[in-house]
Amino acid sequence: MPSTIFGAGRRRARYGFDAPGIMLKLLAAGASGLAVGAGLFLLAEGRLVLLAGVLVAASLVPLCLGLSMLVYGLLGKHRVRDHMIGLIAWRGDEQVLDIGTGRGLLLIGAAKRLGRRGQATGIDVWRSEDLSDNSLDRLAENVGLEGVEDNVALLTQDARQLSFPDASFDVVLSLFCIHNIESKAEQRQACREIARVLKPGGRVLVGEWLPTHAYAEAFREAGLRVNASRSHFLTALALMWMVDAEKPRVPAGT
Ligand SMILES: C[S@@+](CC[C@H](N)C(=O)[O-])C[C@H]1O[C@@H](n2cnc3c(N)ncnc32)[C@H](O)[C@@H]1O
């Protein structure tokens, strides 16, 4: 009997691990420090026991951070996607933009909520250090596996300079992308671009591992109304903040 009847052998879309190099370094540093510290603790005497205790305690910091990145990649990112997608009251005809889509976590989540008249566009510059196995090919494969080809457009494009006309999108999403832009001024530029391409009445959700208050401020300066900018640690099971904002239908001050 074909294995596909039971679903066995059917490949699933996978969305990768964020910053895989940093995650592996944290896990390796934490685990080796813990092993050396524990060994020293068992074998040593006198002051060396104190040193072993300090080493064990210090190793717990990178170990916990690495483990939280691992748990986020295995579990948390699916919870965050479901939370973010669930915040939008979908009609099905929306134009959606996912900035720094990577392997399509939010893009595909949004595309599944769209009908024939809706479209989700994913843009990225495919940096390998930001996401494991990060490429346009891997994203296209996930789009195919999830069966959303008809509602999706994929483009190589930088968040700082979007090619879309003003007021193109009903929903703009972005997860763990904008902090990868090194300069704060250019991060603000990416926020201004988001505000520019958002339609009046449109909604933006930007998730990050650091507090999102500076993005909230940039959105306010660009005329958006900020609904919230707060931690979502319990959803992500890792460090995460999100700013939720919308573009007023009537510009502020008129
Ligand atoms: C940590 S990954 C997150 C990917 C996806 N949003 C997710 O949550 O699975 C960050 C993504 O942002 C992309 N990125 C980094 N700088 C960018 C830029 N200036 N413009 C567009 N994408 C960028 C990276 O290539 C990477 O795919």
PDB file of C-alpha atoms in Angstrom, residues 2-251:
ATOM      1  CA  PRO A   2       1.461   3.438  -0.872  1.00  0.00           C
ATOM      2  CA  SER A   3       2.892   5.082   2.196  1.00  0.00           C
ATOM      3  CA  THR A   4       1.362   8.458   1.222  1.00  0.00           C
ATOM      4  CA  ILE A   5      -2.122   7.164   2.213  1.00  0.00           C
ATOM      5  CA  PHE A   6      -0.968   7.346   5.808  1.00  0.00           C
ATOM      6  CA  GLY A   7       0.964  10.545   5.262  1.00  0.00           C
ATOM      7  CA  ALA A   8       4.250   8.743   5.886  1.00  0.00           C
ATOM      8  CA  GLY A   9       6.885   9.812   3.393  1.00  0.00           C
ATOM      9  CA  ARG A  10       5.077  13.086   2.615  1.00  0.00           C
ATOM     10  CA  ARG A  11       7.610  15.897   3.083  1.00  0.00           C
ATOM     11  CA  ARG A  12       6.641  18.786   5.307  1.00  0.00           C
ATOM     12  CA  ALA A  13       7.609  22.427   4.934  1.00  0.00           C
ATOM     13  CA  ARG A  14      10.365  23.337   7.385  1.00  0.00           C
ATOM     14  CA  TYR A  15      11.153  26.898   8.383  1.00  0.00           C
ATOM     15  CA  GLY A  16      14.692  26.564   9.721  1.00  0.00           C
ATOM     16  CA  PHE A  17      16.593  27.879  12.739  1.00  0.00           C
ATOM     17  CA  ASP A  18      17.235  31.601  13.151  1.00  0.00           C
ATOM     18  CA  ALA A  19      20.897  32.703  13.390  1.00  0.00           C
ATOM     19  CA  PRO A  20      22.114  29.051  13.302  1.00  0.00           C
ATOM     20  CA  GLY A  21      25.813  29.942  13.748  1.00  0.00           C
ATOM     21  CA  ILE A  22      25.138  31.969  16.907  1.00  0.00           C
ATOM     22  CA  MET A  23      22.828  29.257  18.264  1.00  0.00           C
ATOM     23  CA  LEU A  24      25.468  26.522  17.768  1.00  0.00           C
ATOM     24  CA  LYS A  25      28.236  28.674  19.294  1.00  0.00           C
ATOM     25  CA  LEU A  26      26.105  29.407  22.383  1.00  0.00           C
ATOM     26  CA  LEU A  27      25.220  25.719  22.801  1.00  0.00           C
ATOM     27  CA  ALA A  28      28.844  24.612  22.327  1.00  0.00           C
ATOM     28  CA  ALA A  29      30.241  27.269  24.705  1.00  0.00           C
ATOM     29  CA  GLY A  30      27.591  26.528  27.336  1.00  0.00           C
ATOM     30  CA  ALA A  31      27.912  22.725  27.136  1.00  0.00           C
ATOM     31  CA  SER A  32      31.730  22.678  27.157  1.00  0.00           C
ATOM     32  CA  GLY A  33      31.940  25.209  30.013  1.00  0.00           C
ATOM     33  CA  LEU A  34      29.438  23.123  31.977  1.00  0.00           C
ATOM     34  CA  ALA A  35      31.342  19.884  31.318  1.00  0.00           C
ATOM     35  CA  VAL A  36      34.716  21.389  32.327  1.00  0.00           C
ATOM     36  CA  GLY A  37      33.200  23.094  35.378  1.00  0.00           C
ATOM     37  CA  ALA A  38      31.425  19.907  36.517  1.00  0.00           C
ATOM     38  CA  GLY A  39      34.596  17.830  36.025  1.00  0.00           C
ATOM     39  CA  LEU A  40      36.674  20.340  37.992  1.00  0.00           C
ATOM     40  CA  PHE A  41      34.032  20.425  40.713  1.00  0.00           C
ATOM     41  CA  LEU A  42      34.214  16.647  41.164  1.00  0.00           C
ATOM     42  CA  LEU A  43      38.017  16.372  41.030  1.00  0.00           C
ATOM     43  CA  ALA A  44      39.347  19.596  42.520  1.00  0.00           C
ATOM     44  CA  GLU A  45      39.834  20.794  46.058  1.00  0.00           C
ATOM     45  CA  GLY A  46      40.065  24.138  47.859  1.00  0.00           C
ATOM     46  CA  ARG A  47      39.853  27.314  45.741  1.00  0.00           C
ATOM     47  CA  LEU A  48      39.508  25.327  42.525  1.00  0.00           C
ATOM     48  CA  VAL A  49      36.071  24.155  43.720  1.00  0.00           C
ATOM     49  CA  LEU A  50      35.001  27.807  43.888  1.00  0.00           C
ATOM     50  CA  LEU A  51      36.374  28.398  40.382  1.00  0.00           C
ATOM     51  CA  ALA A  52      34.455  25.339  39.161  1.00  0.00           C
ATOM     52  CA  GLY A  53      31.238  26.753  40.651  1.00  0.00           C
ATOM     53  CA  VAL A  54      31.788  30.102  38.890  1.00  0.00           C
ATOM     54  CA  LEU A  55      32.486  28.314  35.585  1.00  0.00           C
ATOM     55  CA  VAL A  56      29.312  26.214  35.891  1.00  0.00           C
ATOM     56  CA  ALA A  57      27.209  29.301  36.703  1.00  0.00           C
ATOM     57  CA  ALA A  58      28.747  31.337  33.851  1.00  0.00           C
ATOM     58  CA  SER A  59      28.164  28.479  31.382  1.00  0.00           C
ATOM     59  CA  LEU A  60      24.461  28.445  32.154  1.00  0.00           C
ATOM     60  CA  VAL A  61      23.999  31.851  30.448  1.00  0.00           C
ATOM     61  CA  PRO A  62      25.072  30.806  26.900  1.00  0.00           C
ATOM     62  CA  LEU A  63      23.536  27.366  27.390  1.00  0.00           C
ATOM     63  CA  CYS A  64      20.099  28.797  28.282  1.00  0.00           C
ATOM     64  CA  LEU A  65      20.248  31.333  25.423  1.00  0.00           C
ATOM     65  CA  GLY A  66      21.248  28.600  22.933  1.00  0.00           C
ATOM     66  CA  LEU A  67      18.531  26.271  24.232  1.00  0.00           C
ATOM     67  CA  SER A  68      15.911  29.014  23.967  1.00  0.00           C
ATOM     68  CA  MET A  69      16.920  29.574  20.305  1.00  0.00           C
ATOM     69  CA  LEU A  70      16.629  25.823  19.718  1.00  0.00           C
ATOM     70  CA  VAL A  71      13.198  25.645  21.369  1.00  0.00           C
ATOM     71  CA  TYR A  72      12.095  28.701  19.360  1.00  0.00           C
ATOM     72  CA  GLY A  73      13.158  27.012  16.094  1.00  0.00           C
ATOM     73  CA  LEU A  74      11.410  23.745  16.953  1.00  0.00           C
ATOM     74  CA  LEU A  75       8.259  25.089  18.611  1.00  0.00           C
ATOM     75  CA  GLY A  76       8.145  28.823  19.238  1.00  0.00           C
ATOM     76  CA  LYS A  77       8.196  30.038  15.629  1.00  0.00           C
ATOM     77  CA  HIS A  78       5.064  28.088  14.769  1.00  0.00           C
ATOM     78  CA  ARG A  79       3.331  29.519  17.852  1.00  0.00           C
ATOM     79  CA  VAL A  80       4.429  33.057  16.892  1.00  0.00           C
ATOM     80  CA  ARG A  81       3.200  32.578  13.308  1.00  0.00           C
ATOM     81  CA  ASP A  82      -0.203  31.367  14.529  1.00  0.00           C
ATOM     82  CA  HIS A  83      -0.424  34.283  16.974  1.00  0.00           C
ATOM     83  CA  MET A  84       0.522  36.957  14.407  1.00  0.00           C
ATOM     84  CA  ILE A  85      -1.708  35.542  11.661  1.00  0.00           C
ATOM     85  CA  GLY A  86      -4.548  35.225  14.188  1.00  0.00           C
ATOM     86  CA  LEU A  87      -4.383  38.970  14.998  1.00  0.00           C
ATOM     87  CA  ILE A  88      -5.618  39.929  11.499  1.00  0.00           C
ATOM     88  CA  ALA A  89      -9.364  39.855  10.718  1.00  0.00           C
ATOM     89  CA  TRP A  90      -8.897  38.266   7.266  1.00  0.00           C
ATOM     90  CA  ARG A  91     -11.392  38.922   4.454  1.00  0.00           C
ATOM     91  CA  GLY A  92      -9.426  36.858   1.944  1.00  0.00           C
ATOM     92  CA  ASP A  93      -8.777  39.591  -0.647  1.00  0.00           C
ATOM     93  CA  GLU A  94      -5.836  41.252   1.123  1.00  0.00           C
ATOM     94  CA  GLN A  95      -2.519  42.224  -0.434  1.00  0.00           C
ATOM     95  CA  VAL A  96       0.083  41.067   2.105  1.00  0.00           C
ATOM     96  CA  LEU A  97       3.831  41.771   2.298  1.00  0.00           C
ATOM     97  CA  ASP A  98       6.208  39.630   4.393  1.00  0.00           C
ATOM     98  CA  ILE A  99       9.552  41.422   4.810  1.00  0.00           C
ATOM     99  CA  GLY A 100      12.529  39.089   5.369  1.00  0.00           C
ATOM    100  CA  THR A 101      10.332  36.083   4.661  1.00  0.00           C
ATOM    101  CA  GLY A 102      13.217  33.562   4.791  1.00  0.00           C
ATOM    102  CA  ARG A 103      11.682  30.133   4.196  1.00  0.00           C
ATOM    103  CA  GLY A 104       8.172  31.610   4.225  1.00  0.00           C
ATOM    104  CA  LEU A 105       6.910  31.164   7.783  1.00  0.00           C
ATOM    105  CA  LEU A 106       4.544  34.187   7.812  1.00  0.00           C
ATOM    106  CA  LEU A 107       4.155  34.378   4.030  1.00  0.00           C
ATOM    107  CA  ILE A 108       2.684  30.879   3.793  1.00  0.00           C
ATOM    108  CA  GLY A 109       0.660  31.348   6.999  1.00  0.00           C
ATOM    109  CA  ALA A 110      -0.928  34.467   5.463  1.00  0.00           C
ATOM    110  CA  ALA A 111      -1.386  32.911   2.000  1.00  0.00           C
ATOM    111  CA  LYS A 112      -3.476  30.142   3.566  1.00  0.00           C
ATOM    112  CA  ARG A 113      -5.977  32.801   4.720  1.00  0.00           C
ATOM    113  CA  LEU A 114      -6.389  34.303   1.245  1.00  0.00           C
ATOM    114  CA  GLY A 115      -8.957  33.633  -1.430  1.00  0.00           C
ATOM    115  CA  ARG A 116      -8.514  34.003  -5.196  1.00  0.00           C
ATOM    116  CA  ARG A 117      -8.317  37.803  -5.047  1.00  0.00           C
ATOM    117  CA  GLY A 118      -5.672  37.977  -2.326  1.00  0.00           C
ATOM    118  CA  GLN A 119      -1.902  37.788  -2.726  1.00  0.00           C
ATOM    119  CA  ALA A 120       1.014  37.389  -0.329  1.00  0.00           C
ATOM    120  CA  THR A 121       4.373  38.771  -1.471  1.00  0.00           C
ATOM    121  CA  GLY A 122       7.563  37.652   0.244  1.00  0.00           C
ATOM    122  CA  ILE A 123      10.790  39.629  -0.052  1.00  0.00           C
ATOM    123  CA  ASP A 124      14.252  38.794   1.225  1.00  0.00           C
ATOM    124  CA  VAL A 125      17.958  39.145   0.511  1.00  0.00           C
ATOM    125  CA  TRP A 126      18.651  35.503   1.563  1.00  0.00           C
ATOM    126  CA  ARG A 127      21.451  35.974   4.140  1.00  0.00           C
ATOM    127  CA  SER A 128      22.721  32.533   5.135  1.00  0.00           C
ATOM    128  CA  GLU A 129      23.864  33.695   8.585  1.00  0.00           C
ATOM    129  CA  ASP A 130      20.325  34.783   9.549  1.00  0.00           C
ATOM    130  CA  LEU A 131      18.470  31.505   8.885  1.00  0.00           C
ATOM    131  CA  SER A 132      19.546  27.907   8.281  1.00  0.00           C
ATOM    132  CA  ASP A 133      19.341  26.794   4.637  1.00  0.00           C
ATOM    133  CA  ASN A 134      18.049  30.244   3.642  1.00  0.00           C
ATOM    134  CA  SER A 135      17.378  30.516  -0.092  1.00  0.00           C
ATOM    135  CA  LEU A 136      14.763  31.380  -2.674  1.00  0.00           C
ATOM    136  CA  ASP A 137      14.800  27.705  -3.797  1.00  0.00           C
ATOM    137  CA  ARG A 138      14.060  26.463  -0.285  1.00  0.00           C
ATOM    138  CA  LEU A 139      11.236  29.008   0.035  1.00  0.00           C
ATOM    139  CA  ALA A 140       9.751  27.990  -3.335  1.00  0.00           C
ATOM    140  CA  GLU A 141       9.877  24.367  -2.194  1.00  0.00           C
ATOM    141  CA  ASN A 142       7.959  25.213   1.001  1.00  0.00           C
ATOM    142  CA  VAL A 143       5.379  27.189  -0.988  1.00  0.00           C
ATOM    143  CA  GLY A 144       4.848  24.109  -3.187  1.00  0.00           C
ATOM    144  CA  LEU A 145       4.675  21.706  -0.234  1.00  0.00           C
ATOM    145  CA  GLU A 146       2.030  23.925   1.408  1.00  0.00           C
ATOM    146  CA  GLY A 147       0.073  24.260  -1.877  1.00  0.00           C
ATOM    147  CA  VAL A 148      -0.157  28.084  -1.872  1.00  0.00           C
ATOM    148  CA  GLU A 149       1.605  28.805  -5.216  1.00  0.00           C
ATOM    149  CA  ASP A 150      -1.448  30.590  -6.651  1.00  0.00           C
ATOM    150  CA  ASN A 151      -1.506  33.210  -3.883  1.00  0.00           C
ATOM    151  CA  VAL A 152       2.196  33.919  -3.549  1.00  0.00           C
ATOM    152  CA  ALA A 153       4.838  36.129  -5.204  1.00  0.00           C
ATOM    153  CA  LEU A 154       8.530  35.867  -4.246  1.00  0.00           C
ATOM    154  CA  LEU A 155      11.028  38.671  -4.808  1.00  0.00           C
ATOM    155  CA  THR A 156      14.659  39.354  -3.953  1.00  0.00           C
ATOM    156  CA  GLN A 157      14.492  42.810  -2.443  1.00  0.00           C
ATOM    157  CA  ASP A 158      15.948  44.846   0.415  1.00  0.00           C
ATOM    158  CA  ALA A 159      13.709  46.072   3.255  1.00  0.00           C
ATOM    159  CA  ARG A 160      15.367  49.514   3.114  1.00  0.00           C
ATOM    160  CA  GLN A 161      14.237  50.249  -0.425  1.00  0.00           C
ATOM    161  CA  LEU A 162      10.968  48.650  -1.440  1.00  0.00           C
ATOM    162  CA  SER A 163      10.036  48.719  -5.132  1.00  0.00           C
ATOM    163  CA  PHE A 164       6.274  48.903  -4.484  1.00  0.00           C
ATOM    164  CA  PRO A 165       4.184  52.042  -5.037  1.00  0.00           C
ATOM    165  CA  ASP A 166       2.754  53.914  -2.038  1.00  0.00           C
ATOM    166  CA  ALA A 167      -0.325  52.305  -0.418  1.00  0.00           C
ATOM    167  CA  SER A 168       0.125  48.840  -2.010  1.00  0.00           C
ATOM    168  CA  PHE A 169      -0.547  46.521   0.946  1.00  0.00           C
ATOM    169  CA  ASP A 170      -3.366  45.861   3.424  1.00  0.00           C
ATOM    170  CA  VAL A 171      -1.085  43.906   5.757  1.00  0.00           C
ATOM    171  CA  VAL A 172       2.696  44.112   6.262  1.00  0.00           C
ATOM    172  CA  LEU A 173       4.359  41.426   8.389  1.00  0.00           C
ATOM    173  CA  SER A 174       7.975  40.973   9.418  1.00  0.00           C
ATOM    174  CA  LEU A 175       9.588  38.601  11.893  1.00  0.00           C
ATOM    175  CA  PHE A 176      13.176  38.778  13.214  1.00  0.00           C
ATOM    176  CA  CYS A 177      14.353  40.664  10.118  1.00  0.00           C
ATOM    177  CA  ILE A 178      14.840  44.393  10.700  1.00  0.00           C
ATOM    178  CA  HIS A 179      17.410  44.049  13.535  1.00  0.00           C
ATOM    179  CA  ASN A 180      19.703  42.429  10.937  1.00  0.00           C
ATOM    180  CA  ILE A 181      20.064  45.867   9.335  1.00  0.00           C
ATOM    181  CA  GLU A 182      23.085  47.167  11.224  1.00  0.00           C
ATOM    182  CA  SER A 183      22.533  50.904  11.376  1.00  0.00           C
ATOM    183  CA  LYS A 184      19.675  52.279  13.481  1.00  0.00           C
ATOM    184  CA  ALA A 185      19.089  54.997  10.857  1.00  0.00           C
ATOM    185  CA  GLU A 186      18.602  52.320   8.187  1.00  0.00           C
ATOM    186  CA  GLN A 187      16.276  50.344  10.489  1.00  0.00           C
ATOM    187  CA  ARG A 188      14.165  53.526  10.729  1.00  0.00           C
ATOM    188  CA  GLN A 189      14.340  53.812   6.932  1.00  0.00           C
ATOM    189  CA  ALA A 190      12.893  50.270   6.680  1.00  0.00           C
ATOM    190  CA  CYS A 191      10.074  51.334   9.063  1.00  0.00           C
ATOM    191  CA  ARG A 192       9.361  54.399   6.878  1.00  0.00           C
ATOM    192  CA  GLU A 193       9.211  52.141   3.817  1.00  0.00           C
ATOM    193  CA  ILE A 194       6.684  49.908   5.602  1.00  0.00           C
ATOM    194  CA  ALA A 195       4.540  52.944   6.444  1.00  0.00           C
ATOM    195  CA  ARG A 196       4.789  54.176   2.858  1.00  0.00           C
ATOM    196  CA  VAL A 197       3.626  50.926   1.209  1.00  0.00           C
ATOM    197  CA  LEU A 198       0.794  50.378   3.715  1.00  0.00           C
ATOM    198  CA  LYS A 199      -2.710  51.314   2.511  1.00  0.00           C
ATOM    199  CA  PRO A 200      -4.856  53.640   4.669  1.00  0.00           C
ATOM    200  CA  GLY A 201      -6.607  51.276   7.097  1.00  0.00           C
ATOM    201  CA  GLY A 202      -3.755  48.749   6.689  1.00  0.00           C
ATOM    202  CA  ARG A 203      -2.058  46.915   9.556  1.00  0.00           C
ATOM    203  CA  VAL A 204       1.600  46.158  10.302  1.00  0.00           C
ATOM    204  CA  LEU A 205       3.015  43.602  12.752  1.00  0.00           C
ATOM    205  CA  VAL A 206       6.784  43.509  13.311  1.00  0.00           C
ATOM    206  CA  GLY A 207       8.303  40.907  15.649  1.00  0.00           C
ATOM    207  CA  GLU A 208      11.874  41.183  16.963  1.00  0.00           C
ATOM    208  CA  TRP A 209      14.076  39.647  19.649  1.00  0.00           C
ATOM    209  CA  LEU A 210      14.789  43.097  21.148  1.00  0.00           C
ATOM    210  CA  PRO A 211      12.250  45.704  22.336  1.00  0.00           C
ATOM    211  CA  THR A 212      10.403  47.259  19.389  1.00  0.00           C
ATOM    212  CA  HIS A 213       9.884  50.736  20.882  1.00  0.00           C
ATOM    213  CA  ALA A 214      12.258  52.444  18.404  1.00  0.00           C
ATOM    214  CA  TYR A 215      10.281  50.959  15.500  1.00  0.00           C
ATOM    215  CA  ALA A 216       7.044  52.109  17.186  1.00  0.00           C
ATOM    216  CA  GLU A 217       8.488  55.631  17.358  1.00  0.00           C
ATOM    217  CA  ALA A 218       9.504  55.510  13.676  1.00  0.00           C
ATOM    218  CA  PHE A 219       5.994  54.336  12.756  1.00  0.00           C
ATOM    219  CA  ARG A 220       4.433  57.202  14.769  1.00  0.00           C
ATOM    220  CA  GLU A 221       6.707  59.705  13.011  1.00  0.00           C
ATOM    221  CA  ALA A 222       5.554  58.248   9.686  1.00  0.00           C
ATOM    222  CA  GLY A 223       1.909  58.845  10.636  1.00  0.00           C
ATOM    223  CA  LEU A 224       0.885  55.370  11.835  1.00  0.00           C
ATOM    224  CA  ARG A 225      -1.171  54.734  14.973  1.00  0.00           C
ATOM    225  CA  VAL A 226       0.643  52.297  17.290  1.00  0.00           C
ATOM    226  CA  ASN A 227      -1.670  49.815  19.021  1.00  0.00           C
ATOM    227  CA  ALA A 228       1.007  48.045  21.088  1.00  0.00           C
ATOM    228  CA  SER A 229       4.743  47.448  21.425  1.00  0.00           C
ATOM    229  CA  ARG A 230       5.367  44.736  24.003  1.00  0.00           C
ATOM    230  CA  SER A 231       7.038  41.443  24.889  1.00  0.00           C
ATOM    231  CA  HIS A 232       5.660  38.130  23.583  1.00  0.00           C
ATOM    232  CA  PHE A 233       8.064  35.877  25.491  1.00  0.00           C
ATOM    233  CA  LEU A 234       5.398  33.376  26.493  1.00  0.00           C
ATOM    234  CA  THR A 235       4.253  32.929  22.889  1.00  0.00           C
ATOM    235  CA  ALA A 236       7.744  32.640  21.402  1.00  0.00           C
ATOM    236  CA  LEU A 237       9.250  30.708  24.335  1.00  0.00           C
ATOM    237  CA  ALA A 238      12.237  32.997  23.669  1.00  0.00           C
ATOM    238  CA  LEU A 239      13.051  36.717  23.719  1.00  0.00           C
ATOM    239  CA  MET A 240      10.522  38.448  21.490  1.00  0.00           C
ATOM    240  CA  TRP A 241       8.812  41.850  21.243  1.00  0.00           C
ATOM    241  CA  MET A 242       6.236  42.909  18.697  1.00  0.00           C
ATOM    242  CA  VAL A 243       4.958  46.251  17.477  1.00  0.00           C
ATOM    243  CA  ASP A 244       1.389  46.354  16.156  1.00  0.00           C
ATOM    244  CA  ALA A 245       0.405  49.495  14.233  1.00  0.00           C
ATOM    245  CA  GLU A 246      -2.061  50.703  11.625  1.00  0.00           C
ATOM    246  CA  LYS A 247      -2.333  53.491   9.098  1.00  0.00           C
ATOM    247  CA  PRO A 248      -5.288  55.775   9.849  1.00  0.00           C
ATOM    248  CA  ARG A 249      -7.821  56.053   7.007  1.00  0.00           C
ATOM    249  CA  VAL A 250      -7.769  59.818   7.521  1.00  0.00           C
ATOM    250  CA  PRO A 251      -4.195  61.116   8.027  1.00  0.00           C
TER     251      PRO A 251
END
